[in-house]
mmCIF file of C-alpha atoms in Angstrom:
data_model
loop_
_atom_site.group_PDB
_atom_site.id
_atom_site.type_symbol
_atom_site.label_atom_id
_atom_site.label_comp_id
_atom_site.label_asym_id
_atom_site.label_seq_id
_atom_site.Cartn_x
_atom_site.Cartn_y
_atom_site.Cartn_z
ATOM 1 C CA UNK A 1 -0.109 -0.086 -0.177
ATOM 2 C CA UNK A 2 1.957 3.360 -0.874
ATOM 3 C CA UNK A 3 1.508 6.628 0.829
ATOM 4 C CA UNK A 4 2.309 10.378 1.268
ATOM 5 C CA UNK A 5 5.510 9.565 2.628
ATOM 6 C CA UNK A 6 6.083 6.705 1.306
ATOM 7 C CA UNK A 7 9.289 8.386 -0.624
ATOM 8 C CA UNK A 8 11.752 10.857 -0.198
ATOM 9 C CA UNK A 9 12.358 14.539 -1.607
ATOM 10 C CA UNK A 10 13.893 14.756 -4.903
ATOM 11 C CA UNK A 11 13.031 16.722 -7.870
ATOM 12 C CA UNK A 12 13.802 14.394 -11.858
ATOM 13 C CA UNK A 13 14.623 15.511 -14.195
ATOM 14 C CA UNK A 14 10.748 16.495 -17.028
ATOM 15 C CA UNK A 15 9.771 13.809 -18.692
ATOM 16 C CA UNK A 16 6.838 15.196 -19.421
ATOM 17 C CA UNK A 17 6.101 12.877 -22.384
ATOM 18 C CA UNK A 18 5.834 9.712 -20.146
ATOM 19 C CA UNK A 19 4.128 11.552 -17.539
ATOM 20 C CA UNK A 20 1.339 12.588 -19.541
ATOM 21 C CA UNK A 21 0.738 8.758 -21.523
ATOM 22 C CA UNK A 22 0.802 7.261 -17.622
ATOM 23 C CA UNK A 23 -1.665 9.921 -16.643
ATOM 24 C CA UNK A 24 -3.291 8.698 -19.171
ATOM 25 C CA UNK A 25 -3.181 5.368 -18.778
ATOM 26 C CA UNK A 26 -4.528 6.125 -15.131
ATOM 27 C CA UNK A 27 -6.784 8.550 -15.840
ATOM 28 C CA UNK A 28 -8.219 4.514 -17.943
ATOM 29 C CA UNK A 29 -7.996 3.343 -15.403
ATOM 30 C CA UNK A 30 -9.235 5.301 -12.959
ATOM 31 C CA UNK A 31 -12.950 5.114 -15.509
ATOM 32 C CA UNK A 32 -13.107 2.380 -16.276
ATOM 33 C CA UNK A 33 -12.876 0.953 -12.340
ATOM 34 C CA UNK A 34 -15.618 3.721 -11.545
ATOM 35 C CA UNK A 35 -18.270 1.846 -14.811
ATOM 36 C CA UNK A 36 -18.042 -0.943 -13.763
ATOM 37 C CA UNK A 37 -18.624 0.183 -10.272
ATOM 38 C CA UNK A 38 -21.547 2.302 -11.213
ATOM 39 C CA UNK A 39 -19.787 6.104 -9.871
ATOM 40 C CA UNK A 40 -18.644 7.060 -13.564
ATOM 41 C CA UNK A 41 -21.890 8.876 -13.655
ATOM 42 C CA UNK A 42 -19.543 11.668 -10.659
ATOM 43 C CA UNK A 43 -16.787 12.051 -12.491
ATOM 44 C CA UNK A 44 -17.246 15.874 -13.852
ATOM 45 C CA UNK A 45 -13.241 15.011 -15.003
ATOM 46 C CA UNK A 46 -10.248 14.386 -14.213
ATOM 47 C CA UNK A 47 -7.016 16.707 -15.099
ATOM 48 C CA UNK A 48 -3.463 15.925 -14.727
ATOM 49 C CA UNK A 49 -2.108 18.237 -12.955
ATOM 50 C CA UNK A 50 1.059 19.509 -10.057
ATOM 51 C CA UNK A 51 5.013 19.399 -11.745
ATOM 52 C CA UNK A 52 4.853 16.391 -13.897
ATOM 53 C CA UNK A 53 1.432 18.077 -16.162
ATOM 54 C CA UNK A 54 3.785 21.225 -17.233
ATOM 55 C CA UNK A 55 6.454 20.923 -19.840
ATOM 56 C CA UNK A 56 10.000 21.045 -19.025
ATOM 57 C CA UNK A 57 9.696 21.833 -15.231
ATOM 58 C CA UNK A 58 11.853 19.284 -12.875
ATOM 59 C CA UNK A 59 9.406 16.686 -10.286
ATOM 60 C CA UNK A 60 9.006 14.877 -8.512
ATOM 61 C CA UNK A 61 8.252 11.082 -9.603
ATOM 62 C CA UNK A 62 4.628 11.467 -9.307
ATOM 63 C CA UNK A 63 1.730 11.312 -11.292
ATOM 64 C CA UNK A 64 -1.115 14.338 -9.451
ATOM 65 C CA UNK A 65 -4.330 13.703 -10.955
ATOM 66 C CA UNK A 66 -7.991 15.545 -9.813
ATOM 67 C CA UNK A 67 -10.529 13.689 -9.627
ATOM 68 C CA UNK A 68 -13.205 16.034 -9.596
ATOM 69 C CA UNK A 69 -16.903 14.258 -8.239
ATOM 70 C CA UNK A 70 -19.899 15.117 -6.742
ATOM 71 C CA UNK A 71 -19.744 16.310 -3.747
ATOM 72 C CA UNK A 72 -21.719 13.762 -2.181
ATOM 73 C CA UNK A 73 -19.756 11.133 -3.845
ATOM 74 C CA UNK A 74 -15.782 11.212 -2.791
ATOM 75 C CA UNK A 75 -15.798 9.691 0.019
ATOM 76 C CA UNK A 76 -17.552 7.001 -2.751
ATOM 77 C CA UNK A 77 -15.932 7.079 -5.398
ATOM 78 C CA UNK A 78 -12.407 7.257 -3.001
ATOM 79 C CA UNK A 79 -12.853 3.778 -1.045
ATOM 80 C CA UNK A 80 -13.949 2.092 -4.822
ATOM 81 C CA UNK A 81 -10.582 2.822 -6.162
ATOM 82 C CA UNK A 82 -8.297 2.180 -3.028
ATOM 83 C CA UNK A 83 -10.590 -0.567 -3.246
ATOM 84 C CA UNK A 84 -10.551 -2.327 -6.730
ATOM 85 C CA UNK A 85 -6.782 -0.509 -8.256
ATOM 86 C CA UNK A 86 -4.743 -0.592 -4.863
ATOM 87 C CA UNK A 87 -3.133 1.571 -2.465
ATOM 88 C CA UNK A 88 -3.501 3.944 0.382
ATOM 89 C CA UNK A 89 -6.400 6.787 0.528
ATOM 90 C CA UNK A 90 -7.118 9.236 3.153
ATOM 91 C CA UNK A 91 -10.130 11.496 4.363
ATOM 92 C CA UNK A 92 -8.144 14.646 4.582
ATOM 93 C CA UNK A 93 -12.181 17.124 4.536
ATOM 94 C CA UNK A 94 -15.844 16.173 3.239
ATOM 95 C CA UNK A 95 -14.458 17.566 -0.036
ATOM 96 C CA UNK A 96 -10.762 15.359 -0.298
ATOM 97 C CA UNK A 97 -9.842 11.542 -0.522
ATOM 98 C CA UNK A 98 -6.158 11.320 -1.505
ATOM 99 C CA UNK A 99 -5.560 7.527 -2.861
ATOM 100 C CA UNK A 100 -1.916 7.567 -3.293
ATOM 101 C CA UNK A 101 -1.211 4.361 -5.784
ATOM 102 C CA UNK A 102 1.450 2.626 -7.142
ATOM 103 C CA UNK A 103 0.906 1.331 -10.254
ATOM 104 C CA UNK A 104 3.760 -0.644 -12.544
ATOM 105 C CA UNK A 105 6.604 1.665 -10.444
ATOM 106 C CA UNK A 106 5.129 4.377 -11.368
ATOM 107 C CA UNK A 107 3.700 6.763 -7.878
ATOM 108 C CA UNK A 108 0.095 8.012 -8.637
ATOM 109 C CA UNK A 109 -2.072 10.488 -6.404
ATOM 110 C CA UNK A 110 -5.265 10.613 -7.036
ATOM 111 C CA UNK A 111 -7.147 13.396 -5.842
ATOM 112 C CA UNK A 112 -10.543 12.755 -5.041
ATOM 113 C CA UNK A 113 -12.069 16.474 -5.204
ATOM 114 C CA UNK A 114 -15.641 17.472 -4.620
ATOM 115 C CA UNK A 115 -17.201 19.903 -7.351
ATOM 116 C CA UNK A 116 -17.631 22.386 -5.504
ATOM 117 C CA UNK A 117 -14.207 22.500 -3.310
ATOM 118 C CA UNK A 118 -11.856 25.203 -4.653
ATOM 119 C CA UNK A 119 -8.809 22.258 -3.949
ATOM 120 C CA UNK A 120 -8.781 21.351 -8.045
ATOM 121 C CA UNK A 121 -8.506 24.766 -9.699
ATOM 122 C CA UNK A 122 -6.477 25.817 -7.193
ATOM 123 C CA UNK A 123 -4.021 22.889 -9.168
ATOM 124 C CA UNK A 124 -5.585 23.568 -12.077
ATOM 125 C CA UNK A 125 -4.843 27.043 -11.996
ATOM 126 C CA UNK A 126 -1.491 26.266 -11.215
ATOM 127 C CA UNK A 127 -0.651 24.346 -13.917
ATOM 128 C CA UNK A 128 -2.138 26.430 -16.958
ATOM 129 C CA UNK A 129 -0.435 29.077 -15.164
ATOM 130 C CA UNK A 130 3.054 27.488 -14.636
ATOM 131 C CA UNK A 131 2.704 26.646 -19.178
ATOM 132 C CA UNK A 132 1.394 29.878 -19.916
ATOM 133 C CA UNK A 133 5.187 32.038 -17.829
ATOM 134 C CA UNK A 134 7.530 30.180 -18.418
ATOM 135 C CA UNK A 135 9.704 33.197 -15.985
ATOM 136 C CA UNK A 136 7.510 31.637 -13.538
ATOM 137 C CA UNK A 137 7.798 28.096 -14.666
ATOM 138 C CA UNK A 138 12.022 28.747 -13.779
ATOM 139 C CA UNK A 139 11.445 30.219 -10.155
ATOM 140 C CA UNK A 140 9.279 27.521 -9.573
ATOM 141 C CA UNK A 141 11.263 25.400 -10.295
ATOM 142 C CA UNK A 142 14.360 26.797 -7.774
ATOM 143 C CA UNK A 143 12.165 27.291 -5.214
ATOM 144 C CA UNK A 144 10.848 23.449 -5.315
ATOM 145 C CA UNK A 145 14.797 22.824 -4.899
ATOM 146 C CA UNK A 146 15.572 25.031 -2.404
ATOM 147 C CA UNK A 147 12.359 23.194 -0.583
ATOM 148 C CA UNK A 148 13.554 19.682 -1.071
ATOM 149 C CA UNK A 149 17.310 20.675 0.206
ATOM 150 C CA UNK A 150 14.998 21.727 2.989
ATOM 151 C CA UNK A 151 14.004 19.708 4.464
ATOM 152 C CA UNK A 152 12.664 15.905 4.083
ATOM 153 C CA UNK A 153 9.276 16.241 5.398
ATOM 154 C CA UNK A 154 6.936 16.638 3.170
ATOM 155 C CA UNK A 155 4.657 19.393 4.304
ATOM 156 C CA UNK A 156 6.414 20.812 5.115
ATOM 157 C CA UNK A 157 7.863 21.430 1.432
ATOM 158 C CA UNK A 158 4.207 22.010 0.438
ATOM 159 C CA UNK A 159 3.419 25.173 2.954
ATOM 160 C CA UNK A 160 6.739 26.282 1.333
ATOM 161 C CA UNK A 161 5.420 26.695 -1.349
ATOM 162 C CA UNK A 162 2.024 28.107 -0.195
ATOM 163 C CA UNK A 163 3.353 31.730 -0.242
ATOM 164 C CA UNK A 164 3.896 31.476 -4.232
ATOM 165 C CA UNK A 165 0.858 29.268 -4.880
ATOM 166 C CA UNK A 166 -0.884 32.056 -3.214
ATOM 167 C CA UNK A 167 1.386 34.459 -6.487
ATOM 168 C CA UNK A 168 -0.018 32.367 -9.362
ATOM 169 C CA UNK A 169 -3.163 32.747 -8.178
ATOM 170 C CA UNK A 170 -3.000 36.753 -8.469
ATOM 171 C CA UNK A 171 -1.456 35.923 -11.521
ATOM 172 C CA UNK A 172 -3.982 34.388 -12.931
ATOM 173 C CA UNK A 173 -6.726 37.121 -11.438
ATOM 174 C CA UNK A 174 -4.583 39.624 -13.411
ATOM 175 C CA UNK A 175 -3.659 38.124 -16.653
ATOM 176 C CA UNK A 176 -6.289 39.037 -18.956
ATOM 177 C CA UNK A 177 -4.273 36.647 -21.694
ATOM 178 C CA UNK A 178 -5.119 33.095 -18.891
ATOM 179 C CA UNK A 179 -8.572 32.061 -19.159
ATOM 180 C CA UNK A 180 -10.488 29.603 -17.162
ATOM 181 C CA UNK A 181 -13.769 28.757 -17.407
ATOM 182 C CA UNK A 182 -14.603 28.838 -13.876
ATOM 183 C CA UNK A 183 -14.916 31.656 -11.305
ATOM 184 C CA UNK A 184 -11.178 32.045 -9.626
ATOM 185 C CA UNK A 185 -11.054 31.182 -6.366
ATOM 186 C CA UNK A 186 -9.825 33.773 -3.949
ATOM 187 C CA UNK A 187 -7.284 32.365 -1.959
ATOM 188 C CA UNK A 188 -5.881 28.973 -1.411
ATOM 189 C CA UNK A 189 -6.810 26.832 1.443
ATOM 190 C CA UNK A 190 -6.215 26.628 4.523
#
């Protein structure tokens, strides 16, 4: 069973094409599993998020997916994924249950998120702004390298990125060249 703490905080050079293919394979496994269990109608969208979803950005070799589902389905979907595909599930909140998995040697963080949660929107905004702004992408990679050198605790590493993510949200609000089909969150949730 995989957990969030299984792997060291180690950045590897971008393997974007491979990570993208891994995302597609995992998305297909998830959709097949949910179709078999009758839960596929609960799925609103599945997004490749995190640093592996940004070309040319060094990342931890873990493919992150946001599986956006109807709010009342978070628990059912995450339980089916854990039971059918394996991994370790955490109930972070009513609207966010990550399932940490390993498939054929590749780590996945399958974040099952309620549609009304800002969590998935922040992930999509972060991905899209980093793709559109190479200057911020370079700065973000350096921040991640500094944090990885300073911390061996994933919580401290993640919290160290919070101010930068808030800055990305500010850029998304003010840069008219980057458009989203949803309302932008006010700030990063605590």
